[in-house]
Each structure stands twice: as C-alpha cells, then as structure tokens.
C-alpha cells in the first residue's frame, strides 16, 4: 500500500475492544492515544525507556479530556522488563526494527505474561521476527505492507487464538500491481539470490517470489 499514514492506519486496523492496550516504545504516544479515544472503556498502558519522553507524555495525556488519568498508566522501563499481567491485552510495538521487536518479545514471553495479541509495525529484519512468531505459535489475523514517507513497514496483527500460518517471507504481501511493493520484493529476491547456503525455507521463498514477480 503506497504512501499510507502509518499511525492512522494502525488505529483503524483494530476493531476488537481489548481491556488493555500496551503501547510499547510509545514515544509521542499517538498510537495508544488514538486507540484510547476509539475505545473509551479500554485502559492504555504506555511504555518508553526515556524518562524525559514519558514525562512529556504524562503532561500531554493530562490535557486530553477523553483520556483521564484513571484510564492510562505510564511505565518508564526497558520494554524487555515488562510483564504483560492483564488478560485480554493487545501489545503494540511500532516504529522499531524487526530484530529489536523480537528481542523485546523474547524477554516478555519468558516472564509469566498472560496471553495477548500483538500489533507490530516494523522495518527491516522481518524474517527474524516472523520466524520467532511462528515458533511461539502466533497465527495471522492481518498483515499489510505500508510505505510511510517512502519507508517500508510490515504490519503484523497476530494472535495465539488463531491458526492461520504466518508466511516466513511475507509473500502474502506481494501485490504485483503496486510499484513500491514490487520494488520491495525485488530487493528481497535479490538478497535471497545472492545468499549462500540457503535454508529450505529460503529456497522456497526465492522461487515463490520469483514466480509472483514473474522475474
Ligand atoms: C521511533 S520511536 C517509535 C515511536 C512510536 N511507537 C511510533 O511507532 O511512532 C522508538 C521509541 O522507542 C523507545 N525505546 C528504545 N528502546 C527502548 C526500550 N528498550 N524499551 C522501551 N522503549 C524503548 C525510544 O525511546 C523511542 O521513543
């Protein structure tokens, strides 16, 4: 999807009313704020590691009428240290690399966290992230390739409550009619083509992408 505004897209994507939404690495907090305004009964938990960011966010939140202080919590800590201790939660990690998101999730899932759905919007290292989600039995609810200010992001909305397989190499996102998507997948293909000692999965993906792109 060429030139999509990332944050409104993510807010629009969520239809389910969760009891808790965790906006990790939240920075400006606009994803959590937008979802808090969309779902007035949901509690929003914001996280960022930098105290000056969370202090500024607290001031911003206190000035927003629909998001009074009973509905939000701010946790200033390394996202790896979080324990998702609330049932019916959606955890969001957006605007970071796929590897970093994977590292956060590895630690979060090591703690005795509750079951939760995940909304991820990452750039780079998508295969590493997908491999991890597959190992941890997440299934695909929705995915999209978006370009915000020309930067590609893969959006993954996943849950352990569904059994739809997550493709390892994002092939479900390949839309031949979209020029930007074609370019994105041509780069993936060139990378696989050059790679030595490819796994069976990589060989399969290379063939699949080649076929879909009609290279
Ligand atoms: C590029 S911003 C993303 C903001 C927002 N999620 C978005 O999608 O627009 C990345 C944020 O991650 C925060 N961050 C980096 N490492 C972190 C960590 N280990 N734990 C929590 N937050 C972290 C940074 O302070 C920064 O505010």
Short mmCIF file of C-alpha atoms and ligand atoms in Angstrom, two decimals, residues 6-7 24-28 31 47-50 53 77-79 94-96 100 104, ligand 1:
data_model
loop_
_atom_site.label_atom_id
_atom_site.label_comp_id
_atom_site.label_asym_id
_atom_site.label_seq_id
_atom_site.Cartn_x
_atom_site.Cartn_y
_atom_site.Cartn_z
CA UNK A 6 1.18 4.73 9.45
CA UNK A 7 -0.41 5.79 12.73
CA UNK A 24 5.46 -0.17 23.96
CA UNK A 25 8.29 2.15 22.84
CA UNK A 26 5.48 4.70 22.65
CA UNK A 27 7.47 7.95 22.26
CA UNK A 28 4.75 10.57 21.45
CA UNK A 31 -0.97 5.13 18.74
CA UNK A 47 5.90 2.40 27.91
CA UNK A 48 9.13 4.07 26.91
CA UNK A 49 12.64 3.77 28.30
CA UNK A 50 13.45 7.51 28.31
CA UNK A 53 9.74 11.23 26.90
CA UNK A 77 11.39 0.97 31.84
CA UNK A 78 13.18 -1.14 29.25
CA UNK A 79 10.39 -2.89 27.33
CA UNK A 94 5.71 0.01 16.31
CA UNK A 95 8.38 2.11 14.68
CA UNK A 96 11.33 -0.12 15.61
CA UNK A 100 14.56 -5.23 18.26
CA UNK A 104 11.64 -7.43 23.42
C1 LIG B 1 10.97 5.55 16.65
S1 LIG B 1 10.18 5.65 18.20
C2 LIG B 1 8.66 4.83 17.85
C3 LIG B 1 7.51 5.59 18.40
C4 LIG B 1 6.13 5.00 18.12
N1 LIG B 1 5.99 3.66 18.65
C5 LIG B 1 5.80 5.03 16.64
O1 LIG B 1 5.57 3.97 16.04
O2 LIG B 1 5.77 6.12 16.07
C6 LIG B 1 11.06 4.48 19.18
C7 LIG B 1 10.90 4.68 20.68
O3 LIG B 1 11.38 3.50 21.33
C8 LIG B 1 11.93 3.87 22.57
N2 LIG B 1 12.79 2.77 23.02
C9 LIG B 1 14.00 2.40 22.52
N3 LIG B 1 14.47 1.33 23.19
C10 LIG B 1 13.55 1.01 24.12
C11 LIG B 1 13.47 0.01 25.12
N4 LIG B 1 14.44 -0.88 25.29
N5 LIG B 1 12.37 -0.03 25.90
C12 LIG B 1 11.37 0.89 25.76
N6 LIG B 1 11.41 1.87 24.84
C13 LIG B 1 12.48 1.94 24.04
C14 LIG B 1 12.67 5.17 22.24
O4 LIG B 1 12.90 5.93 23.40
C15 LIG B 1 11.70 5.83 21.26
O5 LIG B 1 10.85 6.72 21.93
#
